[in-house]
mmCIF file of C-alpha atoms in Angstrom:
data_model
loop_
_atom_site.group_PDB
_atom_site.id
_atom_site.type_symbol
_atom_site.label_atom_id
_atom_site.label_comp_id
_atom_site.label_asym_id
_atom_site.label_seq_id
_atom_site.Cartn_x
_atom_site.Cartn_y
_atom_site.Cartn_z
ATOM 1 C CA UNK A 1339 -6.563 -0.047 -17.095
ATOM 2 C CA UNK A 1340 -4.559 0.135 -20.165
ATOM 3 C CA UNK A 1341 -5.830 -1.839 -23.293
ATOM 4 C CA UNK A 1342 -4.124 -2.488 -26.945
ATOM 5 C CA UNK A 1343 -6.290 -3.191 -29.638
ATOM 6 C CA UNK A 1344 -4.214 -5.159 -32.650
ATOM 7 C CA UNK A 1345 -5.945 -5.220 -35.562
ATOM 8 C CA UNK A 1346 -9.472 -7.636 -34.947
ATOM 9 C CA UNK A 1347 -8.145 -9.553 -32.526
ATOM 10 C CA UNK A 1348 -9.481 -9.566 -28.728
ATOM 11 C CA UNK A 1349 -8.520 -6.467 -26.409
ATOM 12 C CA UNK A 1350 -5.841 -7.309 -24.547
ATOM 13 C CA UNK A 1351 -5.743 -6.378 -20.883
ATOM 14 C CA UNK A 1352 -2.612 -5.080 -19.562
ATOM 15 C CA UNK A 1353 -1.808 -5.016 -15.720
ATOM 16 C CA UNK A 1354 -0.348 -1.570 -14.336
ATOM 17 C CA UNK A 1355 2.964 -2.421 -11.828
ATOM 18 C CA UNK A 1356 2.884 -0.554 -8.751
ATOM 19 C CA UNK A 1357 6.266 0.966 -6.845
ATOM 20 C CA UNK A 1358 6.136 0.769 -3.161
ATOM 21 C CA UNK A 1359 7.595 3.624 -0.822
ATOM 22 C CA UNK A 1360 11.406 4.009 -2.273
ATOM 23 C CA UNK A 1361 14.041 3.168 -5.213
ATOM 24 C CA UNK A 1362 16.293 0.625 -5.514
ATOM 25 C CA UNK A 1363 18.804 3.444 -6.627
ATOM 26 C CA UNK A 1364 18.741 6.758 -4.419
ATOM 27 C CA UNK A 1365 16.557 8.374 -6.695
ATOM 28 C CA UNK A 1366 13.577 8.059 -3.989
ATOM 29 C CA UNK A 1367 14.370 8.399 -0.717
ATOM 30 C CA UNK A 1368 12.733 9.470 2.400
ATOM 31 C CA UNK A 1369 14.297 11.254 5.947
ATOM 32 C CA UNK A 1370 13.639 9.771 9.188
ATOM 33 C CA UNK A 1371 13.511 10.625 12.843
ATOM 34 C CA UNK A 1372 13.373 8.558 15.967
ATOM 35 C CA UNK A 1373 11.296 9.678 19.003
ATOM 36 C CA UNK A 1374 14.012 9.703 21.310
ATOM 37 C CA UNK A 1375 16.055 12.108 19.086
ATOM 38 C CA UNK A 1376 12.589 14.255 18.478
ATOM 39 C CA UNK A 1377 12.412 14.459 22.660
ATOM 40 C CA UNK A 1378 15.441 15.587 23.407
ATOM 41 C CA UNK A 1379 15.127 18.337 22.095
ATOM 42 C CA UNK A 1380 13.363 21.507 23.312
ATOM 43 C CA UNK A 1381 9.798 22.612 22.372
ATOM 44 C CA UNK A 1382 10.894 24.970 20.161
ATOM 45 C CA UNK A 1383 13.299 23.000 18.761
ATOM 46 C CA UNK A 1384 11.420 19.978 18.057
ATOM 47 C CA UNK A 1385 9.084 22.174 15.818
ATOM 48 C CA UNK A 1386 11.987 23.581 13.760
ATOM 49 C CA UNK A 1387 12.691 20.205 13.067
ATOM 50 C CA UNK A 1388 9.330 18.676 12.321
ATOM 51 C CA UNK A 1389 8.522 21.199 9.935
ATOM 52 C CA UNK A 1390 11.513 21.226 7.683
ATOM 53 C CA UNK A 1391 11.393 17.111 7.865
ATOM 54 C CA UNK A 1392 7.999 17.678 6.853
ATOM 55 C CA UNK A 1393 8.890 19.861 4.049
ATOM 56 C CA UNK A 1394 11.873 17.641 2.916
ATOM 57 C CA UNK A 1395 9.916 14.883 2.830
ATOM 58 C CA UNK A 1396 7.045 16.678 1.143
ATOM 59 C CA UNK A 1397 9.884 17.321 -1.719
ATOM 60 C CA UNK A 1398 11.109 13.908 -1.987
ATOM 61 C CA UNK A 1399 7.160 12.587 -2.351
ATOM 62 C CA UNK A 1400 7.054 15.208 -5.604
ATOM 63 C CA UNK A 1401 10.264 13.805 -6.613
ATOM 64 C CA UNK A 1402 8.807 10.050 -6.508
ATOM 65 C CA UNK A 1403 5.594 11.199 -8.755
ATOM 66 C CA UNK A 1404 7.733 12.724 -11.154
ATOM 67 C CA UNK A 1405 9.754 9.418 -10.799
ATOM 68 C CA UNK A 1406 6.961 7.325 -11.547
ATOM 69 C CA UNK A 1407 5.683 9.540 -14.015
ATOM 70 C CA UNK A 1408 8.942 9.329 -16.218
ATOM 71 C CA UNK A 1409 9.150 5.665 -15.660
ATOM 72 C CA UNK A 1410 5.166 5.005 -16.530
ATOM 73 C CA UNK A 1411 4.291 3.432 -13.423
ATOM 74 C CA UNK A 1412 0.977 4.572 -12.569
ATOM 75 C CA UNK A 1413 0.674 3.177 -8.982
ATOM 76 C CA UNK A 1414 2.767 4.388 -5.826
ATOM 77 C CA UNK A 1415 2.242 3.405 -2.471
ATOM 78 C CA UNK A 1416 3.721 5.972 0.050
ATOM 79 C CA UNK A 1417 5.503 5.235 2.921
ATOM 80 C CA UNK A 1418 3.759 5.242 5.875
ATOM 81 C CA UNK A 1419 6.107 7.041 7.816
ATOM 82 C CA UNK A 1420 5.850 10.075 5.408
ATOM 83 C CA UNK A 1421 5.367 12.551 8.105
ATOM 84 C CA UNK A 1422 6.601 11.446 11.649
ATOM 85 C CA UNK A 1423 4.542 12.159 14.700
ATOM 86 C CA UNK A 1424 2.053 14.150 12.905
ATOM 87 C CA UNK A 1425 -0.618 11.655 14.552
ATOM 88 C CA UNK A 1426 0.937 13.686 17.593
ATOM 89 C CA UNK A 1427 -0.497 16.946 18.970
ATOM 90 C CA UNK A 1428 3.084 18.999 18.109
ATOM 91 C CA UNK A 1429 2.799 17.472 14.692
ATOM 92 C CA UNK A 1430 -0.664 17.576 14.227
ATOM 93 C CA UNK A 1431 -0.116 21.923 14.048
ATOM 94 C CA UNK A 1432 2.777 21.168 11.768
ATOM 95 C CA UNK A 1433 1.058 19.331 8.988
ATOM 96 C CA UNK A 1434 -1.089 21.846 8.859
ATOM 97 C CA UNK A 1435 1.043 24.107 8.007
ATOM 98 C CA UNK A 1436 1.290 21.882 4.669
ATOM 99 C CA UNK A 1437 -2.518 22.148 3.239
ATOM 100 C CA UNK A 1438 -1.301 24.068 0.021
ATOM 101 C CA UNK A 1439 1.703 22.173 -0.789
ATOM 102 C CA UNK A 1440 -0.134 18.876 0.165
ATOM 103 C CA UNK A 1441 -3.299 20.164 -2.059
ATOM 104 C CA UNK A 1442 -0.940 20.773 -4.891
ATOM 105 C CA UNK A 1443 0.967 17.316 -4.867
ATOM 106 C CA UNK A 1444 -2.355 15.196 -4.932
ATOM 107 C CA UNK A 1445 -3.516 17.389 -7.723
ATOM 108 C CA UNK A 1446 -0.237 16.901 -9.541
ATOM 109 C CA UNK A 1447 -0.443 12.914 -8.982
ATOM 110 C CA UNK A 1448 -4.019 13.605 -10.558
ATOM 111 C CA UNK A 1449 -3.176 14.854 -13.417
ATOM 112 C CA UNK A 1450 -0.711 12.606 -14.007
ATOM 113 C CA UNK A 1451 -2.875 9.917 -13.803
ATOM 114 C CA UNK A 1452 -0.851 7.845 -10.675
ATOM 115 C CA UNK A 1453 -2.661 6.659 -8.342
ATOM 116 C CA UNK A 1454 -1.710 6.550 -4.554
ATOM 117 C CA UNK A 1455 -2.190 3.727 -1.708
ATOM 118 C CA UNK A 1456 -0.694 3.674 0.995
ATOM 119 C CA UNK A 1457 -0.059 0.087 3.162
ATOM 120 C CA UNK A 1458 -0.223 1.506 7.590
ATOM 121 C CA UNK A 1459 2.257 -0.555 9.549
ATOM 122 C CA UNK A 1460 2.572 -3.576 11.357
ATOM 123 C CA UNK A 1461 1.096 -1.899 14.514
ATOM 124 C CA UNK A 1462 -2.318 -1.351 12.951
ATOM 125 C CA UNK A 1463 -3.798 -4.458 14.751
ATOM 126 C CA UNK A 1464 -8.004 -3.836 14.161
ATOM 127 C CA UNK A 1465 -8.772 -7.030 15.852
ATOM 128 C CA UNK A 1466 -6.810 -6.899 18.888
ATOM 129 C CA UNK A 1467 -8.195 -7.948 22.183
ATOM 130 C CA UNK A 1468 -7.334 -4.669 23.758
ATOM 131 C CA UNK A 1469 -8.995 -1.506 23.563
ATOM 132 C CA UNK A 1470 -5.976 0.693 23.615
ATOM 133 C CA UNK A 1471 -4.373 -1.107 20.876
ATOM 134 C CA UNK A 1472 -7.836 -0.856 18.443
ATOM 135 C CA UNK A 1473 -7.704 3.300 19.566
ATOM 136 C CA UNK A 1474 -4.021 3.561 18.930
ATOM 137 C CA UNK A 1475 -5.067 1.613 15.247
ATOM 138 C CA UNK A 1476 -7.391 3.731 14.720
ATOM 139 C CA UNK A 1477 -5.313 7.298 15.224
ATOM 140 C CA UNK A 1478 -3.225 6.086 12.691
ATOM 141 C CA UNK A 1479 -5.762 4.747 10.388
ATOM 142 C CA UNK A 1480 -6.614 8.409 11.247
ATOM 143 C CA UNK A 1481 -3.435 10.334 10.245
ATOM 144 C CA UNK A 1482 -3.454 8.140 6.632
ATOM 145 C CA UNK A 1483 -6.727 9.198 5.821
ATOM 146 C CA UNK A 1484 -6.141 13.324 6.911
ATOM 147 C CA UNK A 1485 -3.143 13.321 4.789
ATOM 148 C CA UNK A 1486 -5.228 11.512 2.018
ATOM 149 C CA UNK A 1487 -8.018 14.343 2.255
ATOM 150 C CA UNK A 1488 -5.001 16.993 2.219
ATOM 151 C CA UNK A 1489 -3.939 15.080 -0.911
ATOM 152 C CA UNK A 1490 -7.558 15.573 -1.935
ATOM 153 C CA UNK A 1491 -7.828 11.610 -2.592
ATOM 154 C CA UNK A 1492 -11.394 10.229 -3.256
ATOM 155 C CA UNK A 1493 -12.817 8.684 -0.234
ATOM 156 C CA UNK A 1494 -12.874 5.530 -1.923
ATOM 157 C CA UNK A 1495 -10.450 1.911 -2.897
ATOM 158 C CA UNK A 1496 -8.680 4.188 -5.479
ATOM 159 C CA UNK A 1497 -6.960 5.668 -2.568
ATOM 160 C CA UNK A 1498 -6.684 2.375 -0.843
ATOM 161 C CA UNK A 1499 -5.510 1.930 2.927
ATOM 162 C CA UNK A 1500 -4.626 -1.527 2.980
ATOM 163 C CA UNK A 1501 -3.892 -3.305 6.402
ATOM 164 C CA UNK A 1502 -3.955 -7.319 7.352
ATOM 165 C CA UNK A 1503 -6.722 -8.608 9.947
ATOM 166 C CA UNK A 1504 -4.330 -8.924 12.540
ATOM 167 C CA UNK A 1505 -4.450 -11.734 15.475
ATOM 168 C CA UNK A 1506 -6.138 -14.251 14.224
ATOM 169 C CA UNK A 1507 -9.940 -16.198 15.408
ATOM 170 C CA UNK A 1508 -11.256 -12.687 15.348
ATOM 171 C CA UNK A 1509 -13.472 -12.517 12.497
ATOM 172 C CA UNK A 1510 -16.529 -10.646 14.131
ATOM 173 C CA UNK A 1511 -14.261 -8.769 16.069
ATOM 174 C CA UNK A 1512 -12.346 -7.173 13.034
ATOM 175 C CA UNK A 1513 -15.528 -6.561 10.954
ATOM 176 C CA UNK A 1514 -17.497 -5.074 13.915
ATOM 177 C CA UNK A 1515 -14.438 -2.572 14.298
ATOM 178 C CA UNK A 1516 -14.345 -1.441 10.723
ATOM 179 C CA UNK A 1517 -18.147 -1.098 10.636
ATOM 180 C CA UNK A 1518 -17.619 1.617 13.259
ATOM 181 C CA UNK A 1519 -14.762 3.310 12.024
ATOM 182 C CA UNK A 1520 -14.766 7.268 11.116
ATOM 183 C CA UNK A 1521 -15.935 7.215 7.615
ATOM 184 C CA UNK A 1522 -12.869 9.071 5.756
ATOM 185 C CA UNK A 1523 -11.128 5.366 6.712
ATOM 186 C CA UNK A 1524 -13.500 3.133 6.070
ATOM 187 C CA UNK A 1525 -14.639 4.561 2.743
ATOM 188 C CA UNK A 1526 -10.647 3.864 1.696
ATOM 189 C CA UNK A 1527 -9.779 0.820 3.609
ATOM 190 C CA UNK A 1528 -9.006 -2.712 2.436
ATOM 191 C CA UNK A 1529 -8.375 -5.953 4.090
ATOM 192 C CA UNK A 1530 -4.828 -8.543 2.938
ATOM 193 C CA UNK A 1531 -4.782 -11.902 3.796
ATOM 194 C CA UNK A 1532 -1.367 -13.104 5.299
ATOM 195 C CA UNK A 1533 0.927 -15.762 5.798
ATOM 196 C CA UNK A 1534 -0.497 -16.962 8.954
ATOM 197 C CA UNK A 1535 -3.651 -15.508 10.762
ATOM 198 C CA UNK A 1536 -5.737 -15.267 7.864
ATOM 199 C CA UNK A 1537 -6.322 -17.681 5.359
ATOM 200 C CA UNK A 1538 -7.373 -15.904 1.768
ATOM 201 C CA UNK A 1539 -10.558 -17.477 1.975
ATOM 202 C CA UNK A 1540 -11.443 -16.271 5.687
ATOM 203 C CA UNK A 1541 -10.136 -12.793 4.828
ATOM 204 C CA UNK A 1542 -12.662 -12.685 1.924
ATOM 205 C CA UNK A 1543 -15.689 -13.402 4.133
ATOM 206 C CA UNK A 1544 -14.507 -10.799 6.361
ATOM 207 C CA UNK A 1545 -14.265 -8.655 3.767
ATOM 208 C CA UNK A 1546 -17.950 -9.644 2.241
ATOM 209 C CA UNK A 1547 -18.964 -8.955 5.659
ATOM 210 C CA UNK A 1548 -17.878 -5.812 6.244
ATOM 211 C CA UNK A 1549 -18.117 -4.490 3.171
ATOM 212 C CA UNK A 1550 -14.579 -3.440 2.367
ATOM 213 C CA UNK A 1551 -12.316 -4.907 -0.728
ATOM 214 C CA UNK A 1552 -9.369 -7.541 -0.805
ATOM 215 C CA UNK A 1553 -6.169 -6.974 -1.284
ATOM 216 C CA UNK A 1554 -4.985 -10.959 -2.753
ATOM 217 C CA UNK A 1555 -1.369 -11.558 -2.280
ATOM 218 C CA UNK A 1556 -0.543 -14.494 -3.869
ATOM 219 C CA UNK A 1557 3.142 -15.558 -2.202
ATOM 220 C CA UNK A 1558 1.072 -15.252 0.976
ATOM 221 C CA UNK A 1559 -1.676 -17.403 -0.136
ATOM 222 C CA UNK A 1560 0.663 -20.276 -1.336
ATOM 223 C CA UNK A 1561 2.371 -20.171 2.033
ATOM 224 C CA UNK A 1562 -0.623 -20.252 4.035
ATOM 225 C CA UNK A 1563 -1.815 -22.965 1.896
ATOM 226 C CA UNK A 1564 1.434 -24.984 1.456
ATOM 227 C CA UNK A 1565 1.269 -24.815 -2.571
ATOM 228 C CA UNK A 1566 3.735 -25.773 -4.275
ATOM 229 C CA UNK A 1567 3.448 -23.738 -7.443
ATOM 230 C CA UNK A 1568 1.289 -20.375 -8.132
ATOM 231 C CA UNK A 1569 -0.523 -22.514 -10.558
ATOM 232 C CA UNK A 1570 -3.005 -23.966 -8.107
ATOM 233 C CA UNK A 1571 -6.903 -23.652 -8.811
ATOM 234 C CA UNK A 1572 -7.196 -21.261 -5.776
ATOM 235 C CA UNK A 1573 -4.915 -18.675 -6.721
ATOM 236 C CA UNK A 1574 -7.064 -18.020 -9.807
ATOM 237 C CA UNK A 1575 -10.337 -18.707 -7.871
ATOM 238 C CA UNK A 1576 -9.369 -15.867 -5.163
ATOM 239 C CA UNK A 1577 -8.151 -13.395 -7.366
ATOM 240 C CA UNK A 1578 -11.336 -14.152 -9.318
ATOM 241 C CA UNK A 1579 -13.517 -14.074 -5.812
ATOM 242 C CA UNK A 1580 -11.471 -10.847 -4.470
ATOM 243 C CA UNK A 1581 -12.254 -9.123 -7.436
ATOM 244 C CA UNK A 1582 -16.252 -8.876 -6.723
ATOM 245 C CA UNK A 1583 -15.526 -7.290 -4.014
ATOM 246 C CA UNK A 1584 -14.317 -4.121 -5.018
ATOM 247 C CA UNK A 1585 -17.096 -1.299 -6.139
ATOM 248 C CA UNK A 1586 -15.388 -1.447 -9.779
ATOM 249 C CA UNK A 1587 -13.080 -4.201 -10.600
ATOM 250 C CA UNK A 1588 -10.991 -2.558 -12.334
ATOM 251 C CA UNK A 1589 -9.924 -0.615 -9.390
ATOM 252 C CA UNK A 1590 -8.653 -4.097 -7.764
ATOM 253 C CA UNK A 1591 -5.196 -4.295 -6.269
ATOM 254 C CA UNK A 1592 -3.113 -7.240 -5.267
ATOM 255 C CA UNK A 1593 0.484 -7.842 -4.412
ATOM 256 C CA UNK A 1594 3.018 -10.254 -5.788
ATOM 257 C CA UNK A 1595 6.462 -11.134 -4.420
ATOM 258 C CA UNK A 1596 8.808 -14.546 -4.516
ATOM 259 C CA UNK A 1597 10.446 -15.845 -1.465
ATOM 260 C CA UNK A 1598 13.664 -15.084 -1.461
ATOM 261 C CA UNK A 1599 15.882 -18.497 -0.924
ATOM 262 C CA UNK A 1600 12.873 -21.130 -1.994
ATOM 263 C CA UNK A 1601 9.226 -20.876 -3.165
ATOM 264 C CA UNK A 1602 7.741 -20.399 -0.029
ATOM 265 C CA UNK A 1603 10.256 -18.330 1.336
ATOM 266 C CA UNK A 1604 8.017 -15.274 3.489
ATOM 267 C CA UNK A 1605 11.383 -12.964 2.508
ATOM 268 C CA UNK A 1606 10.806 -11.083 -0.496
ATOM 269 C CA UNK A 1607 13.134 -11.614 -3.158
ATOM 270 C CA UNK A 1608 15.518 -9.137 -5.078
ATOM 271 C CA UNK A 1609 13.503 -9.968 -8.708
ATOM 272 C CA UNK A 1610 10.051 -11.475 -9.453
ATOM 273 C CA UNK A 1611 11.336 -14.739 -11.327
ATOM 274 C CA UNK A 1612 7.726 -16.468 -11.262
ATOM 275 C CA UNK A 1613 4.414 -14.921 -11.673
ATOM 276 C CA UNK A 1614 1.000 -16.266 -11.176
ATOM 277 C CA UNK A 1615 -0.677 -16.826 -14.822
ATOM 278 C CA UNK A 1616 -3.949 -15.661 -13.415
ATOM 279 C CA UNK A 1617 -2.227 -12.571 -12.639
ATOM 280 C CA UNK A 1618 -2.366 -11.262 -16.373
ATOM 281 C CA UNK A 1619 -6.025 -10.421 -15.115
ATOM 282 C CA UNK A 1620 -5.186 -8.073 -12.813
ATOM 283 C CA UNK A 1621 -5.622 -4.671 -13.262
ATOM 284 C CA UNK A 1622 -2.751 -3.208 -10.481
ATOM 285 C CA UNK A 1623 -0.080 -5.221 -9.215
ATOM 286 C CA UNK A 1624 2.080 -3.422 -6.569
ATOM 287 C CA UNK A 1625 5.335 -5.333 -6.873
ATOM 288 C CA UNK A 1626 6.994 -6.731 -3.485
ATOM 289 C CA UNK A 1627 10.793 -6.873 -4.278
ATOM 290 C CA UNK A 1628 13.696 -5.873 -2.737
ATOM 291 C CA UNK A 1629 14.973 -4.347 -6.218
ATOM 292 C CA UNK A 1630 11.999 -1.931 -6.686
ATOM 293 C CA UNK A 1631 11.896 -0.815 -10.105
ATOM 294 C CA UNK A 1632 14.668 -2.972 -11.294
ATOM 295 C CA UNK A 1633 12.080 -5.651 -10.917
ATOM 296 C CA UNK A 1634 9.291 -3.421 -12.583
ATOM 297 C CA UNK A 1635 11.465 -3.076 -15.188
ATOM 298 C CA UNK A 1636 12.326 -7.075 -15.830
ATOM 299 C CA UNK A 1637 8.268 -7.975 -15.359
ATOM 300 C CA UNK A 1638 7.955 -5.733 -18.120
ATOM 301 C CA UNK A 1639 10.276 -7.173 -20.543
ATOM 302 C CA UNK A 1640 9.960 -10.212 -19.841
ATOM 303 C CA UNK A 1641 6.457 -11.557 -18.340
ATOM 304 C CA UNK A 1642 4.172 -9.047 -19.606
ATOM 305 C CA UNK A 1643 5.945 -9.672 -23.344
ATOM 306 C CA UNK A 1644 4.731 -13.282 -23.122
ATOM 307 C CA UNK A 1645 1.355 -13.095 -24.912
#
């Protein structure tokens, strides 16, 4: 966490703002590939072009921590579609192909000092009702974490894997699940409460009970609550109570984002215009606009100058 001492007055804590996945501007990018384009090709063929996607997007990922690094943002989250269909057997052989280059890009981010999280996709569903749904979470839970330990990430929250509980009235469900999970997941995973399923409150149980950290979002919170204003008792109180759960606190994450035509608007928002006051307590704010670092940028000169 970074501090500034003035003189003899108090130490003054000052939150680090997260980028998540890509740029506003080109400048971080990432290339894609559907399945149905990877299929039609032949065997052969579909290696070619796995590995040099692999390798492009490899490049661009070293391009975003030199990014961050000459913008002094110390937290990127990755996209989690950094290396298509390498949860796949064909892909599984190609990533591997990557240890050194991998090895050499976490220990870059290292010594740079950013830290990397990465936030699975909507089809990581840990409390589903259906078997094949909690194995097909799990293989990708799976692939996150393999290309964390190629990264040589600590098996811990600093490398965070942060997912939401999923359907909702699942509790003991969800934390049974994530008791049994392989251990280079669980060791990095975190729980988000939502709009909807989960309350902030229920997803802090959860995670009390299964001994992972929370991730607070506070636009979610306020819509789940119907608050009117990120001023609200609770939003303090649960980024106060999320907090405690994390093995060191100053390792704890959260999220902020404004809705995007009124307050409680679930569609993020070009700019952060309003921030939680409470939030000047948190040590790593990943920021949740559609203007990336442009809104990185105006949090800095604006909200963070208000002391």
């Amino acid at each position: 966490m970074n501090t500034i001492a003035i003189a003899s007055s108090p130490v003054i804590t000052v939150p680090k703002l997260g980028l998540v996945c890509i740029t506003a501007s080109e400048q971080v990018r990432y290339k894609a590939l559907t399945r149905k384009r990877l299929l039609s090709l032949q065997p052969q063929e579909q290696q070619r072009v796995l590995r040099e996607l692999y390798a492009e997007n490899l490049k661009r990922f070293n391009n975003a921590i030199a990014f961050c690094h000459t913008h002094n943002i110390r937290l990127y989250r990755i996209t989690s579609a950094l290396f298509p269909f390498a949860d796949d057997p064909l892909g599984e052989d190609i990533l591997s192909e990557f240890t050194e280059q991998l090895q050499q890009t976490g220990d870059r981010a290292k010594n740079l000092s950013i830290r990397i999280v990465v936030h699975p996709d909507q089809f990581v569903v840990l409390s589903s009702d259906k078997p094949d749904v909690i194995e097909n979470s799990t293989k990708i839970l799976g692939l996150h974490a393999r290309i964390f330990d190629m990264l040589g990430l600590e098996r811990s929250p600093w490398a965070v894997m942060e997912i939401h509980g999923g359907k909702s009235d699942r509790a003991e469900r969800l934390i049974g699940v994530i008791r049994n999970l392989p251990e280079n997941i669980r060791s990095r995973l975190a729980l988000e409460n939502d709009e909807y399923a989960y309350s902030a409150a229920e997803i802090l149980e959860i995670c009390r009970a299964a001994g992972v950290p929370m991730v607070f979002d506070a636009h979610h919170h306020v819509i789940h609550e119907h608050l009117d204003s990120y001023e609200h008792p609770s939003v303090a109180e649960m980024l106060a109570a999320a907090s405690t759960t994390w093995p060191d606190p100053q390792w704890q994450l959260v999220h902020i984002s404004n809705g995007s035509e009124s307050f409680n608007d679930p569609h993020h928002s070009d700019l952060i215009t309003v921030m939680p006051s409470a939030y000047r307590n948190a040590p790593w704010i990943e920021v949740e606009a559609k203007l990336k670092e442009q809104a990185i940028d105006k949090l800095r000169t604006e909200w963070l100058m208000e002391r």
